[in-house]
Every structure is written in C-alpha cells, then in structure tokens.
C-alpha cells in the first residue's frame, strides 16, 4: 500500500493552489486530477477576471500554468479518480480507479461542483460558443447584444440582472408560472426594463452556426413556439457539488455542499480539509477557489505539524 502525507483530490484552481502551497511546505502532495482534469474552467473560453492577466487567458492555458507551477515544486500530479475512501480511521484509506490503494495522513477535497445543463444535443454542441453556465465569466462577451438565461431561482435572477447591465436585452426563460427566487431578487428582475420574463416556457433547441449561438427556440406550455434571436445562452438551473464518494462520511449542508468550520477549510472529520466550489455554493469564482485552496493547504500544514 502506498503511503502519502497529503492527498489532494481534484484539479481545479483550489486543488492546484493547495498543491503549490503544500509542495512548497515540503509535504510531498499527491494530486489526483479526477473526472475532469483542470475542472470547470477548461469548459469556459477566455478568463478576464483573474487578477494578474491583463490580456486575459483561456481556461485551459490557466489550468496548464497552475499545474506546471505545482509540479515545479514537486507536487505529484496524477490521472485517476478516487473511487473509494474510508475517512473513519487515520491514516485515511483511499482507492484509486478501483485498484490502487493509498494511505493518506491528510486529505484536501477540491472536487468542485458541476453546473447542471438541460441535456439538449444542441446545447452541448454550442458549449463554449455561446452556451455558458456562468454569466460572471462570459457575460462581457455579449456586451450590447441580446442573451437568454434559463432558470427561476436566485442565480438566474442575479445573472439576468447582471447581464441586463451589459447586454441590450435579456430573456429569462422560466418553466413554471412563478420565480422561485427571493422576493427582493424578483423585484430587481421585474424592475429592470430590459429583462423580459417568459413564464411557462421551455427550451426546445439552441440554434447556431459555425460562429456560435444565433438563437433559441422556446415552446410555451400551451404549445406556442417562438425563436429568440440571441448570441448568449446562459444556464442557471443549479449546480451539484461533486461529493458522491464522501457521502455519509463528511457532513454536508442541506444543498449537499461540504460543511466547513466558518472561516476555515476544516470539515467534520479531523485531517480532512475542503476547498473550492465543493464547499462554496455562493461565489464559485476561480480566484475564490484558489484562495480557499491556499487556506486548506495552510490549515493542513498546521494540523500535520500539531500531530
Ligand atoms: P435553485 O435550485 O434555487 O433554482 C434552480 C432554478 O432552475 C429553478 O427555478 C428551477 O425551476 C430551474 N430549473 C431546474 N431544472 C430546470 C430545467 N431542466 N429546465 C428549466 N428550468 C430548470 O438554484 P440556484 O442556483 O438559483 O440557487 C441555489 C441556492 O443558492 C439557492 O438556495 C439560492 O437561494 C442560493 N443563492 C443565493 C443567492 C443570493 O442570496 N444572492 C444567489 C444565488 C443563489 P423550478 O423552480 O421549476 O424547479
């Protein structure tokens, strides 16, 4: 059985930042990249809001840089998925890809969250070409254009009002005849003149060409079809944190995110730390994930020292 001091699970900005810090602290971290190496950022195009890149950078290039930086200090970055983990005793026992067994003294969980998509073929086809699950990341590319947001919760309303401040017109496509969002958020939507709410509408198809999205075909519950001429199609129908393997072992909140002691990365299990979107339903930014990866590394280092 392989023995590891610090095991990092997940390869988004949180995981790689934790790897940079723990490798510089001589803790010889081993990082498993998981199902989506590089994480959610590899599914976006340009990142313009990460401090330090005045010209912007693509998500893939940024993740490659973070990986190189972690490896430069000796982090052992590996392909593989954690298929089993036993956090009931220390050292923690972990199985990678159903076979390779590891004993880890400490674990940093940075498995992220995945945006939910509608599941349409056309939506997949134009992902990163007008279809996005993050208005804060991609809204700017549709300045003074028309866009649509799907969803009726707080995220959808927040994204619609944010987009309304930069885009010409925003359609909010809501499947029910009411918004699930908080009253305050609803009022903001209803008081924004360039947002048109389409209640009881569902998306039938995202339309586009080689240049990306050109429109969306929506159908009302009474069967009427309509084509909206838009260039950006934003999904805001929720996220699911990637916690399957930790269920029943780490305390989760009511939405399924890993609970941490506020202001720290400490989970309900001593020696297990969480960073990034897997514990953050609110901010979900590369920079906040990276910051929390640093916090997890420092918490982990201090905890190991105290052992
Ligand atoms: P929610 O689960 O609250 O809302 C998801 C929305 O997407 C619902 O309106 C839902 O419709 C709709 N939806 C789900 N699946 C589909 C589908 N297949 N087709 C069409 N519509 C669909 O997720 P949010 O991300 O909005 O919020 C998550 C949590 O975070 C909430 O607790 C929210 O309050 C909180 N939050 C708070 C914020 C704040 O306080 N500033 C900002 C953002 C989020 P339906 O209603 O019909 O189920």
PDB file of N, CA and C in Angstrom, residues 16 19-21 23-24 29 31 33 63-78:
ATOM      1  N   UNK A  16      -5.017  22.839  -7.333  1.00  0.00           N
ATOM      2  CA  UNK A  16      -3.642  23.181  -7.724  1.00  0.00           C
ATOM      3  C   UNK A  16      -3.017  24.208  -6.783  1.00  0.00           C
ATOM      4  N   UNK A  19      -1.908  22.385  -3.921  1.00  0.00           N
ATOM      5  CA  UNK A  19      -0.702  21.611  -4.282  1.00  0.00           C
ATOM      6  C   UNK A  19       0.537  22.509  -4.283  1.00  0.00           C
ATOM      7  N   UNK A  20       0.406  23.735  -4.780  1.00  0.00           N
ATOM      8  CA  UNK A  20       1.546  24.675  -4.793  1.00  0.00           C
ATOM      9  C   UNK A  20       2.005  24.938  -3.351  1.00  0.00           C
ATOM     10  N   UNK A  21       1.041  25.244  -2.497  1.00  0.00           N
ATOM     11  CA  UNK A  21       1.400  25.584  -1.113  1.00  0.00           C
ATOM     12  C   UNK A  21       1.944  24.376  -0.347  1.00  0.00           C
ATOM     13  N   UNK A  23       3.351  21.669  -1.552  1.00  0.00           N
ATOM     14  CA  UNK A  23       4.649  21.191  -2.057  1.00  0.00           C
ATOM     15  C   UNK A  23       5.764  22.139  -1.617  1.00  0.00           C
ATOM     16  N   UNK A  24       5.478  23.434  -1.594  1.00  0.00           N
ATOM     17  CA  UNK A  24       6.488  24.394  -1.119  1.00  0.00           C
ATOM     18  C   UNK A  24       6.740  24.221   0.378  1.00  0.00           C
ATOM     19  N   UNK A  29       2.808  16.572  -1.729  1.00  0.00           N
ATOM     20  CA  UNK A  29       1.412  16.220  -2.039  1.00  0.00           C
ATOM     21  C   UNK A  29       1.280  15.363  -3.288  1.00  0.00           C
ATOM     22  N   UNK A  31      -1.642  14.678  -6.067  1.00  0.00           N
ATOM     23  CA  UNK A  31      -2.928  15.231  -6.506  1.00  0.00           C
ATOM     24  C   UNK A  31      -3.523  14.339  -7.594  1.00  0.00           C
ATOM     25  N   UNK A  33      -6.290  14.066 -10.485  1.00  0.00           N
ATOM     26  CA  UNK A  33      -6.995  15.066 -11.300  1.00  0.00           C
ATOM     27  C   UNK A  33      -8.504  14.843 -11.408  1.00  0.00           C
ATOM     28  N   UNK A  63      -5.140  26.598 -16.454  1.00  0.00           N
ATOM     29  CA  UNK A  63      -5.022  25.360 -15.692  1.00  0.00           C
ATOM     30  C   UNK A  63      -3.692  24.662 -15.975  1.00  0.00           C
ATOM     31  N   UNK A  64      -3.220  24.754 -17.213  1.00  0.00           N
ATOM     32  CA  UNK A  64      -1.905  24.188 -17.542  1.00  0.00           C
ATOM     33  C   UNK A  64      -0.810  24.903 -16.733  1.00  0.00           C
ATOM     34  N   UNK A  65      -0.919  26.230 -16.648  1.00  0.00           N
ATOM     35  CA  UNK A  65       0.060  27.012 -15.877  1.00  0.00           C
ATOM     36  C   UNK A  65       0.035  26.636 -14.398  1.00  0.00           C
ATOM     37  N   UNK A  66      -1.178  26.494 -13.849  1.00  0.00           N
ATOM     38  CA  UNK A  66      -1.294  26.144 -12.426  1.00  0.00           C
ATOM     39  C   UNK A  66      -0.686  24.767 -12.169  1.00  0.00           C
ATOM     40  N   UNK A  67      -0.920  23.872 -13.106  1.00  0.00           N
ATOM     41  CA  UNK A  67      -0.393  22.508 -12.966  1.00  0.00           C
ATOM     42  C   UNK A  67       1.145  22.529 -13.007  1.00  0.00           C
ATOM     43  N   UNK A  68       1.689  23.266 -13.981  1.00  0.00           N
ATOM     44  CA  UNK A  68       3.150  23.365 -14.106  1.00  0.00           C
ATOM     45  C   UNK A  68       3.758  23.962 -12.848  1.00  0.00           C
ATOM     46  N   UNK A  69       3.071  24.987 -12.316  1.00  0.00           N
ATOM     47  CA  UNK A  69       3.584  25.661 -11.123  1.00  0.00           C
ATOM     48  C   UNK A  69       3.616  24.689  -9.941  1.00  0.00           C
ATOM     49  N   UNK A  70       2.578  23.875  -9.806  1.00  0.00           N
ATOM     50  CA  UNK A  70       2.529  22.896  -8.711  1.00  0.00           C
ATOM     51  C   UNK A  70       3.620  21.838  -8.898  1.00  0.00           C
ATOM     52  N   UNK A  71       3.826  21.401 -10.145  1.00  0.00           N
ATOM     53  CA  UNK A  71       4.814  20.345 -10.414  1.00  0.00           C
ATOM     54  C   UNK A  71       6.242  20.866 -10.228  1.00  0.00           C
ATOM     55  N   UNK A  72       6.423  22.141 -10.490  1.00  0.00           N
ATOM     56  CA  UNK A  72       7.751  22.743 -10.326  1.00  0.00           C
ATOM     57  C   UNK A  72       8.267  22.577  -8.896  1.00  0.00           C
ATOM     58  N   UNK A  73       7.343  22.575  -7.936  1.00  0.00           N
ATOM     59  CA  UNK A  73       7.758  22.438  -6.536  1.00  0.00           C
ATOM     60  C   UNK A  73       7.648  20.992  -6.050  1.00  0.00           C
ATOM     61  N   UNK A  74       7.391  20.080  -6.985  1.00  0.00           N
ATOM     62  CA  UNK A  74       7.432  18.662  -6.627  1.00  0.00           C
ATOM     63  C   UNK A  74       6.086  18.004  -6.393  1.00  0.00           C
ATOM     64  N   UNK A  75       4.982  18.714  -6.640  1.00  0.00           N
ATOM     65  CA  UNK A  75       3.684  18.048  -6.475  1.00  0.00           C
ATOM     66  C   UNK A  75       3.581  16.900  -7.482  1.00  0.00           C
ATOM     67  N   UNK A  76       3.078  15.776  -7.012  1.00  0.00           N
ATOM     68  CA  UNK A  76       2.940  14.594  -7.859  1.00  0.00           C
ATOM     69  C   UNK A  76       1.509  14.591  -8.420  1.00  0.00           C
ATOM     70  N   UNK A  77       1.369  15.050  -9.659  1.00  0.00           N
ATOM     71  CA  UNK A  77       0.037  15.189 -10.263  1.00  0.00           C
ATOM     72  C   UNK A  77      -0.257  13.950 -11.102  1.00  0.00           C
ATOM     73  N   UNK A  78      -1.359  13.286 -10.794  1.00  0.00           N
ATOM     74  CA  UNK A  78      -1.651  12.026 -11.477  1.00  0.00           C
ATOM     75  C   UNK A  78      -3.054  12.017 -12.069  1.00  0.00           C
TER      76      UNK A  78
END
